[in-house]
Short mmCIF file of C-alpha atoms in Angstrom, two decimals:
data_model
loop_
_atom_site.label_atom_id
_atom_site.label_comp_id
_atom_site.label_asym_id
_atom_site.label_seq_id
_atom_site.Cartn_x
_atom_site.Cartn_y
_atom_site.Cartn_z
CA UNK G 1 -10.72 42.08 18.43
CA UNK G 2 -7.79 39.91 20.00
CA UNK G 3 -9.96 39.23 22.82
CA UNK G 4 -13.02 37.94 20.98
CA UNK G 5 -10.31 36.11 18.65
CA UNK G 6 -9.16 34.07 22.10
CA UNK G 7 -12.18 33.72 23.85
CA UNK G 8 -13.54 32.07 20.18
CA UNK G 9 -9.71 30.25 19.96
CA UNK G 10 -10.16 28.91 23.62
CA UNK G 11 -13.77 27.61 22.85
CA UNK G 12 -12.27 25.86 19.72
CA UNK G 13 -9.85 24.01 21.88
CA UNK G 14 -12.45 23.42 24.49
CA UNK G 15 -14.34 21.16 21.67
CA UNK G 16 -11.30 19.27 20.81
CA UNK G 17 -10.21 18.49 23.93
CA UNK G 18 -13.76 16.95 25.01
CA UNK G 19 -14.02 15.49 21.22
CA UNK G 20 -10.70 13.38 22.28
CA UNK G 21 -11.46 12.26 25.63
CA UNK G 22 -14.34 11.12 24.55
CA UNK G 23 -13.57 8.95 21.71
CA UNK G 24 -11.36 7.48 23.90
CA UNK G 25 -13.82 7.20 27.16
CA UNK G 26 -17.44 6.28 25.44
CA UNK G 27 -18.52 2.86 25.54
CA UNK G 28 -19.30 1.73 22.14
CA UNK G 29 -19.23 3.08 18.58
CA UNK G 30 -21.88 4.70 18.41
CA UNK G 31 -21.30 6.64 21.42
CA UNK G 32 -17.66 7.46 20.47
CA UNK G 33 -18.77 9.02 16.90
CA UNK G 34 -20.78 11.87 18.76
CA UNK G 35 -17.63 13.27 20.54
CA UNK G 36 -15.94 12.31 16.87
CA UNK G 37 -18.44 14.52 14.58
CA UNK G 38 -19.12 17.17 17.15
CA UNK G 39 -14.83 18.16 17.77
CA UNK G 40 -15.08 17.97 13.57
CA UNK G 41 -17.63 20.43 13.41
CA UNK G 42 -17.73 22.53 16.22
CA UNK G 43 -14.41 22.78 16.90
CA UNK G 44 -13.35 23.69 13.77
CA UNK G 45 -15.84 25.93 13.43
CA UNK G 46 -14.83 28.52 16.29
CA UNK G 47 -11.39 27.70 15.13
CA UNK G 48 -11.36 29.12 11.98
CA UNK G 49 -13.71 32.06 12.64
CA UNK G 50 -10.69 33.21 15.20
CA UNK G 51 -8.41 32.53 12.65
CA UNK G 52 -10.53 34.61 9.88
CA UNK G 53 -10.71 37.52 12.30
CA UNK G 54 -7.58 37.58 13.30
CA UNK G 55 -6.29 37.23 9.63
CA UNK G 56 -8.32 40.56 9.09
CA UNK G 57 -5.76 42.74 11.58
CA UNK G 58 -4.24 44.38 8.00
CA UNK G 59 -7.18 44.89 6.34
CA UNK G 60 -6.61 44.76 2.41
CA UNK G 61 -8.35 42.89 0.13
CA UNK G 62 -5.82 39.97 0.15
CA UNK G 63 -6.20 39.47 3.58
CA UNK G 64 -10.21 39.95 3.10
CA UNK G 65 -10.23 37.17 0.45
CA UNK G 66 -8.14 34.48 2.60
CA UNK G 67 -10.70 35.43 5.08
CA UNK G 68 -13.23 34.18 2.90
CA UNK G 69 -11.61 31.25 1.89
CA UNK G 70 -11.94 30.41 5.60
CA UNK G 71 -15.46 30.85 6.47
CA UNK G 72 -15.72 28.64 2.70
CA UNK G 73 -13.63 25.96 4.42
CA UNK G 74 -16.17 26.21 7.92
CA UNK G 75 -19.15 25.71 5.68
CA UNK G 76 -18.11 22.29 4.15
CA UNK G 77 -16.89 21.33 6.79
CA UNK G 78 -20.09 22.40 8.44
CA UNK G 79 -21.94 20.20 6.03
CA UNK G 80 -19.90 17.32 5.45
CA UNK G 81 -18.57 16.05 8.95
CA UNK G 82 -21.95 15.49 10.28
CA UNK G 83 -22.82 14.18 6.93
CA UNK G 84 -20.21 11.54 6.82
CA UNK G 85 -20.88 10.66 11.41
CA UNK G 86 -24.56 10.27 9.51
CA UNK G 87 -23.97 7.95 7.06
CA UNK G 88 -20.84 5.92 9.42
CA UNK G 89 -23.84 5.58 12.14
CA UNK G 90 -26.20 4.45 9.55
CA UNK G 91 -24.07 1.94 8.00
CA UNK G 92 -23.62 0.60 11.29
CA UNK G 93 -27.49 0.29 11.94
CA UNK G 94 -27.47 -1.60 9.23
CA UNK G 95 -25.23 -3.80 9.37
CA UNK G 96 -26.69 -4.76 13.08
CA UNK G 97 -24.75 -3.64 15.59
CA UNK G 98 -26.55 -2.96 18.75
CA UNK G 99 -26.17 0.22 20.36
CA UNK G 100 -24.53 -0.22 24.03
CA UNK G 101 -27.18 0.05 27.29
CA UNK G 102 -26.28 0.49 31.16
CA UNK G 103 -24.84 -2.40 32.72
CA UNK G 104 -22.43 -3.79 29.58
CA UNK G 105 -19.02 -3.95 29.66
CA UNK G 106 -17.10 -1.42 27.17
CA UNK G 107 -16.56 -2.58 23.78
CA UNK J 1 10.36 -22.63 -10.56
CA UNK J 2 9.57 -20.82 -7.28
CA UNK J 3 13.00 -21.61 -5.92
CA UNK J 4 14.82 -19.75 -9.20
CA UNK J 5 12.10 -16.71 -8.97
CA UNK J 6 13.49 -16.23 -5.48
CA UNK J 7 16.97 -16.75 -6.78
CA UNK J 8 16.89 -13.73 -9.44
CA UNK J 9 14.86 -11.31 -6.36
CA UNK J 10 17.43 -11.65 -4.39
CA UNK J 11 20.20 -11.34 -6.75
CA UNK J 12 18.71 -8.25 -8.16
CA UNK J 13 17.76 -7.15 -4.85
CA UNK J 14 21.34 -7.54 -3.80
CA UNK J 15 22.69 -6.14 -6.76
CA UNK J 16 20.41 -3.00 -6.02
CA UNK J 17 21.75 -2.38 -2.43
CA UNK J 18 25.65 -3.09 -3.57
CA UNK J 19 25.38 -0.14 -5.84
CA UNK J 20 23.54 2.44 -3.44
CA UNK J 21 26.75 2.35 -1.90
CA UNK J 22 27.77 4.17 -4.91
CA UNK J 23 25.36 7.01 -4.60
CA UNK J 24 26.16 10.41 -2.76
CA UNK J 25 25.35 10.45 0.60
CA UNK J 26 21.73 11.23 1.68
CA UNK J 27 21.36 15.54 1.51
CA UNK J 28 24.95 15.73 0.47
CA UNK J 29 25.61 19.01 -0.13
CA UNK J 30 29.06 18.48 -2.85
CA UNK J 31 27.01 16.29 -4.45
CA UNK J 32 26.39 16.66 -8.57
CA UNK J 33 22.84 17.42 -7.79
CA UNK J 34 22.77 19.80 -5.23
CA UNK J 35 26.23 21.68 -6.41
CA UNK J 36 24.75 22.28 -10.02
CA UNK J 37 21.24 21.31 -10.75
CA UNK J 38 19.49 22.17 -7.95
CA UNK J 39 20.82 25.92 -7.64
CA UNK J 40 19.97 26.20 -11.53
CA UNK J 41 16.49 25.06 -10.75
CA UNK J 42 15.93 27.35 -8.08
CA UNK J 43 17.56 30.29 -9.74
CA UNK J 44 16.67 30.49 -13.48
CA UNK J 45 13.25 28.88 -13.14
CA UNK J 46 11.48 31.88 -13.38
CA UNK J 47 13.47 33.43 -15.98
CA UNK J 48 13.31 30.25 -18.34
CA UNK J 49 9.44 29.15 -17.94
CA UNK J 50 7.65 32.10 -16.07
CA UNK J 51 6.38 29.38 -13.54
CA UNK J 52 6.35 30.40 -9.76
CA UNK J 53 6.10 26.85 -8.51
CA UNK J 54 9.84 25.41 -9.18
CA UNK J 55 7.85 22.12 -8.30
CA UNK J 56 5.41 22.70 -11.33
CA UNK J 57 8.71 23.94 -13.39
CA UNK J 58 10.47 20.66 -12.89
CA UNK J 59 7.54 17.69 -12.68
CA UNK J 60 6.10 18.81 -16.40
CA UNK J 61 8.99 20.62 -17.98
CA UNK J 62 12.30 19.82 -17.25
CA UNK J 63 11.26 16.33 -15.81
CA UNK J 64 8.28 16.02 -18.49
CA UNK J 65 9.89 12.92 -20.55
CA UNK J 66 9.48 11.23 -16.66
CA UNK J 67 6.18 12.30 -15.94
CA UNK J 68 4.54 11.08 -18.83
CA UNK J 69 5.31 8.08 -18.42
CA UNK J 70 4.26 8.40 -14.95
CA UNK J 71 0.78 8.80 -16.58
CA UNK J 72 1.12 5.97 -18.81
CA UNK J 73 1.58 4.13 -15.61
CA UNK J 74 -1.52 5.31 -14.09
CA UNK J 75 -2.86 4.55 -17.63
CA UNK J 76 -1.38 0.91 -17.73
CA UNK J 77 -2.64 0.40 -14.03
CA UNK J 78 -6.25 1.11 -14.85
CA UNK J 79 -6.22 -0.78 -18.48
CA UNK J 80 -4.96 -4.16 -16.52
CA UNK J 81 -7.91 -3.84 -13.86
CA UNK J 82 -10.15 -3.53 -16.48
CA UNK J 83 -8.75 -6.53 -18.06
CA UNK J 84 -8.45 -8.20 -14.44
CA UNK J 85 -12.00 -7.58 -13.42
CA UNK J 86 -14.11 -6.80 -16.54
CA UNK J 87 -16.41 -9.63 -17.34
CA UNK J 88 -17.85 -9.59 -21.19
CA UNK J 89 -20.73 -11.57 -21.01
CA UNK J 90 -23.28 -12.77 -18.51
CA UNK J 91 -23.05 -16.11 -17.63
CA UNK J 92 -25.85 -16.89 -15.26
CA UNK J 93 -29.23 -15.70 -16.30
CA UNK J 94 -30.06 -12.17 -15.12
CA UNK J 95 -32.08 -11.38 -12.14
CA UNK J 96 -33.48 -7.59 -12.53
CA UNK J 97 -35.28 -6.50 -9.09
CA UNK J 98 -37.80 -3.19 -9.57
CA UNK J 99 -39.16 -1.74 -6.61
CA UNK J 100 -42.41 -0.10 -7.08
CA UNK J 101 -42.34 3.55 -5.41
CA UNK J 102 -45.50 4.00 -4.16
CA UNK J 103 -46.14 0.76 -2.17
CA UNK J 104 -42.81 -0.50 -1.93
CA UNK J 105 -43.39 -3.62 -3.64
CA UNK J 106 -40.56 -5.30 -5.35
CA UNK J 107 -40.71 -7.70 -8.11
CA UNK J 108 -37.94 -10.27 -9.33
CA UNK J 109 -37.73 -9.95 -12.93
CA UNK J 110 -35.35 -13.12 -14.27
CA UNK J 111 -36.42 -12.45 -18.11
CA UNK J 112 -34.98 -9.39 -19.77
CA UNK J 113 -37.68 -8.92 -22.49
CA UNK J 114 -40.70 -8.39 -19.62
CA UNK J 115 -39.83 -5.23 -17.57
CA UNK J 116 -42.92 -3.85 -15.67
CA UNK J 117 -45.30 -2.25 -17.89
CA UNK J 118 -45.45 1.61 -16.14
CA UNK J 119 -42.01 1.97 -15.57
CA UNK J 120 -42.83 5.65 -14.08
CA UNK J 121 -44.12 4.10 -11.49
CA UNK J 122 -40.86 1.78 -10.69
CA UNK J 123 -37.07 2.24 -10.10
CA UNK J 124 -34.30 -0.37 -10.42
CA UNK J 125 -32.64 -1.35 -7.38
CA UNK J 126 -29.78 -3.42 -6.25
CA UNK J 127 -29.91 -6.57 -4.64
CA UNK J 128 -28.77 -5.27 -1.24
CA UNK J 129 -30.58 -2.11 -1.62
CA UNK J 130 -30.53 0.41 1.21
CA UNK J 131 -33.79 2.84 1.89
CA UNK J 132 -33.54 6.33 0.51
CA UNK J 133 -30.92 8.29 2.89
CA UNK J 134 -32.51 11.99 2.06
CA UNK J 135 -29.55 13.74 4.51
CA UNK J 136 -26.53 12.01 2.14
CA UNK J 137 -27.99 12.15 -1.19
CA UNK J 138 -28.79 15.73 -0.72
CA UNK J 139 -25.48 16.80 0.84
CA UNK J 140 -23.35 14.89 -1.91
CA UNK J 141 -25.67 16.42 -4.32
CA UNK J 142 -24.90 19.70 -3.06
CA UNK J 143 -20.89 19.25 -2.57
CA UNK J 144 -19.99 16.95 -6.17
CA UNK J 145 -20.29 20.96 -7.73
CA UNK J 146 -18.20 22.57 -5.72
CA UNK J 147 -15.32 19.57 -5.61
CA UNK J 148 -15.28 19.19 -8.86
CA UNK J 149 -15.02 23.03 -9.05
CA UNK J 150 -11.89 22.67 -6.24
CA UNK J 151 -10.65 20.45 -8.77
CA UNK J 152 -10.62 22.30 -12.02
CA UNK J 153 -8.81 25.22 -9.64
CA UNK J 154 -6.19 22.67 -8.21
CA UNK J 155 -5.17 21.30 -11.86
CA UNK J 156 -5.40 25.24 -13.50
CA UNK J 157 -3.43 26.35 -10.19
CA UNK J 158 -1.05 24.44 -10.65
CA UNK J 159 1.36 26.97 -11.74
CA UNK J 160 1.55 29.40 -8.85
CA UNK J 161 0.13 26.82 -5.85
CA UNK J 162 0.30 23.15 -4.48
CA UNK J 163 -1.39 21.45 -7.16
CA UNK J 164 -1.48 20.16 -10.61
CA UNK J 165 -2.95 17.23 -12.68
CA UNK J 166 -2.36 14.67 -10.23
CA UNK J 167 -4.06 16.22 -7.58
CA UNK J 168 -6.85 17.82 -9.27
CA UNK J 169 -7.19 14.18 -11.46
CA UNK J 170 -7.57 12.88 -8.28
CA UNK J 171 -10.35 15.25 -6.72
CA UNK J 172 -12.27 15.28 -9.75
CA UNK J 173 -12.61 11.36 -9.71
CA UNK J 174 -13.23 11.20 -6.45
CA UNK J 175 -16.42 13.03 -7.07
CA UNK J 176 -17.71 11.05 -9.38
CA UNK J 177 -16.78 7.82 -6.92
CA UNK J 178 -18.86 9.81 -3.99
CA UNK J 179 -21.80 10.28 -6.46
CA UNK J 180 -21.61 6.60 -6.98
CA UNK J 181 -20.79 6.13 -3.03
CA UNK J 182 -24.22 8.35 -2.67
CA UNK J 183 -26.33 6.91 -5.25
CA UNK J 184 -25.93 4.02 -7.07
CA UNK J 185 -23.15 2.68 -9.33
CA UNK J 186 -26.02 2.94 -12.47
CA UNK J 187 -26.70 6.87 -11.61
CA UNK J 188 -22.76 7.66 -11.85
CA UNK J 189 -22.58 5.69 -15.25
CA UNK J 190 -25.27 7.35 -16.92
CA UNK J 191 -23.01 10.68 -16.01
CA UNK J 192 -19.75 8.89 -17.49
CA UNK J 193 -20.46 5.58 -19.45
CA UNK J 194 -17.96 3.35 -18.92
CA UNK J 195 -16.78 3.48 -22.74
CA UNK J 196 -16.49 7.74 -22.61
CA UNK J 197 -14.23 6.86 -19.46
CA UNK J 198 -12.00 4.50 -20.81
CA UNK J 199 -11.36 6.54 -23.82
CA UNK J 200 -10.51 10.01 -21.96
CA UNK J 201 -8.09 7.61 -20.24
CA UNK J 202 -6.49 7.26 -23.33
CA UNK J 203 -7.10 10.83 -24.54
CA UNK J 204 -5.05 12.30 -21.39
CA UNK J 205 -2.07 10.46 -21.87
CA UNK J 206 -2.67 11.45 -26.25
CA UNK J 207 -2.83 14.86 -25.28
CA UNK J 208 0.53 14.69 -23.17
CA UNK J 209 2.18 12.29 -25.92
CA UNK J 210 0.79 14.27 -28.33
CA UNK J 211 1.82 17.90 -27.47
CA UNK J 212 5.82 16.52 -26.74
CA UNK J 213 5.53 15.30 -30.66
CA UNK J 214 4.04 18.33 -31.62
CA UNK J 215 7.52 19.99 -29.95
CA UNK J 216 9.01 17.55 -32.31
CA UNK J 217 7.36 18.18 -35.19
CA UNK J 218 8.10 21.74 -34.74
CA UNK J 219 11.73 21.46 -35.07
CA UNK J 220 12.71 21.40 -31.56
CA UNK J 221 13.48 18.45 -28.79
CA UNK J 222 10.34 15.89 -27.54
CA UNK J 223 8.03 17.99 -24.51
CA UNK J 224 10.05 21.56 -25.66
CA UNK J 225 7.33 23.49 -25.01
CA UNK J 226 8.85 26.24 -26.30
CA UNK J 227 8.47 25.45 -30.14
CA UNK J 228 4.49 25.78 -29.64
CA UNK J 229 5.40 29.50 -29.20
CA UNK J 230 4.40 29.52 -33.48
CA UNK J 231 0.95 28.31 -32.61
CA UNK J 232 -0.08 29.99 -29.62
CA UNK J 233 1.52 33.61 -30.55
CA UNK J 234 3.52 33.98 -27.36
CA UNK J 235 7.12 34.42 -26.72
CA UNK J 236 9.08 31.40 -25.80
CA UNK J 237 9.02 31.58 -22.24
CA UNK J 238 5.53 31.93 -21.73
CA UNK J 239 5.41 29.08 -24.43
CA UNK J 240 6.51 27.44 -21.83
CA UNK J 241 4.21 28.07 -19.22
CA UNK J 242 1.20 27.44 -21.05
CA UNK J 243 2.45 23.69 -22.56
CA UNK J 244 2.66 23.12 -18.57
CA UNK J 245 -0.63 23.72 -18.56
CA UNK J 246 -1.68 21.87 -21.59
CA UNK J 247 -0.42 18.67 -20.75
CA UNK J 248 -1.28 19.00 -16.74
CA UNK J 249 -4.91 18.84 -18.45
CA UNK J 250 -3.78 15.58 -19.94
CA UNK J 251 -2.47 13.88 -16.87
CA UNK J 252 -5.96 15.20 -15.13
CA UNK J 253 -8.10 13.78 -17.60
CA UNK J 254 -5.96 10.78 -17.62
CA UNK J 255 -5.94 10.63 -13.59
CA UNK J 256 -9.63 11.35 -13.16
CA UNK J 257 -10.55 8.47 -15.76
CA UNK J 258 -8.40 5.72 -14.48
CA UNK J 259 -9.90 6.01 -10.56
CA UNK J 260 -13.72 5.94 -11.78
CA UNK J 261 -12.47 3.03 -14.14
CA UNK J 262 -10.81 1.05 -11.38
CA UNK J 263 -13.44 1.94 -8.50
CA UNK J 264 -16.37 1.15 -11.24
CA UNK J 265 -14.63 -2.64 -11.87
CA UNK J 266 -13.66 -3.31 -8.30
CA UNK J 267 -16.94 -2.45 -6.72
CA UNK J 268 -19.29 -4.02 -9.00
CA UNK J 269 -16.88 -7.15 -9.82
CA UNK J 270 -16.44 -6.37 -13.25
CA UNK J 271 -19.99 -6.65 -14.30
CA UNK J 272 -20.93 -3.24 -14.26
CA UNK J 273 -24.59 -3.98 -12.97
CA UNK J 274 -25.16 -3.13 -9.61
CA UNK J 275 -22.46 -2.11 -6.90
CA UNK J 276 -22.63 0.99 -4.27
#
């Protein structure tokens, strides 16, 4: 159990750690959102699956229902990260901001 | 005039900082508060109101006469942006645009009385109108539920947890705000017209005023929860409890209310016809 609660832990961080280098390494906006919405949901996501798991070491049904209130937490966040990347992206389509090609400076 | 406005700021401002000096120092622990009111908080909450969370105890019992004004502020706050913002009547004519669904077609309507014949077939849109975002709609749709169910748990909660009517006031407008965000300003008001809002702005704070003159009417002091004991058939103490509860619905409805008002003015200007 502890092990798969680290290796899941140590994937988490993994996420995070890319997620922040790259929002501060991509070129343009566009580019640094992807690092932004995937450290949001994937990162949290392994995160708090090690931290349900490992919250089940006593198992009662106190510890069984914070559990739960965990994976609840990993679901909307499951949904609404990407959701929000979506509709940040979007609104800059829209306003007209061209995405960054090969050869431009950073911005 | 500027020049004496400045005059009485600083004054008062100076005024202010002269008589900090009087005040105990910062975390003092000989000080009035933490030598006798602080250790009766922390000890005899539980025995006195049957509240777990001191912080609950305090903000709506023992501090109640502060917070409700605290909600009249909130109140006060979202009455003067309606008054700031709102604008009666239409000055310029009106321009209506309908986009037909099915070929994408829109039409400019400037005179009210002729609106497209099949009106199945049309929908009203805003002047900067964005295509149909099926991923956002769907997801908000999906989430308003469960926040506003978050939110109902965060202001009944508030007893034993974080929480209370602030907080859940707050989540439970913000829903409506991100089902306005998602849609369209016109969808959200057909869920809360703008009149229903205004007056459970006034209700919340009622229902706080209200149940501290009910105290009073009862025989005992202004927000003494304990004299509703009579009505609600409970001992004293968990009197108490339950007027927390009571007027934390208040400052919710009152909360919730006041951020749809001021969102609604500020994003559509105060006319209340298009917006996000």
């Amino acid at each position: 159990m502890d092990i798969i609660v680290i290796v899941l832990l140590i994937i988490g961080l993994v996420f995070f750690t890319g997620g922040a280098v790259g929002i501060l390494r991509f070129p343009d906006f566009y580019s640094r959102l992807h690092p932004a919405g995937k450290m949001d949901t994937m990162g949290s996501l392994f995160m708090l699956i090690a931290l349900a798991l490992f919250n089940l070491h006593h198992f009662t049904l106190a510890t069984l229902l914070t559990s739960l209130k965990l994976i609840v937490i990993v679901v909307f966040v499951f949904l609404s990260s990407p959701t929000a990347i979506h509709g940040i992206v979007d609104a800059g389509v829209r306003a007209g901001l061209t995405p960054w090609t090969k050869g431009e400076k950073r911005r | 005039m500027k020049i004496l406005g400045l005059i009485i700021a600083v004054l008062t401002g100076t005024l202010l900082i002269y008589t900090t000096s009087d005040f105990p120092s910062w975390g003092d622990p000989s000080s009035p508060a933490s030598t006798h009111l602080s250790p009766h908080y922390i000890e005899k909450t539980l025995e006195e109101t049957s509240v777990p969370n001191i912080v609950t105890a305090v903000l709506a019992d023992y501090r109640g006469y502060d917070t409700m004004f605290e909600t009249t502020v909130i109140f006060g706050a979202g009455v003067a942006c309606f008054f700031l913002l709102r604008v009666p009547r239409r000055k310029e004519p009106v321009e209506r645009l309908y986009r037909h669904t099915l070929t994408g077609m829109t039409l400019r309507i400037k005179d009210l009385d002729e609106v497209p014949e099949n009106l199945d077939e049309f929908e009203r849109i805003d002047t900067l109108w964005a295509p149909y975002d099926l991923i956002i709609k769907t997801v908000c749709r999906l989430l308003i539920p469960f926040i506003q169910l978050f939110a109902l748990y965060v202001i009944a909660h508030g007893h034993h947890s974080p929480g209370g009517g602030f907080q859940g006031g707050v989540i439970l407008g913000a829903s409506f705000i991100l089902l306005a965000v998602s849609y369209d300003l016109r969808t959200a008001k057909e869920r809360l017209r703008e009149k229903l809002g205004g007056i459970l702005c006034a209700v919340g704070v009622l229902i706080y005023a209200g149940t501290g003159a009910l105290c009073l009417l009862l025989g005992l002091n202004f927000l003494d929860y304990s004299a509703l004991a009579s009505i609600l058939h409970v001992d004293p103490i968990t009197a108490r409890s339950h007027g927390i509860l009571i007027v934390e619905i208040g400052v919710g409805l009152a909360v919730m209310a006041t951020m749809i008002w001021i969102y609604d003015n500020i994003s559509s200007e105060g006319k209340y016809e298009e917006g996000l």
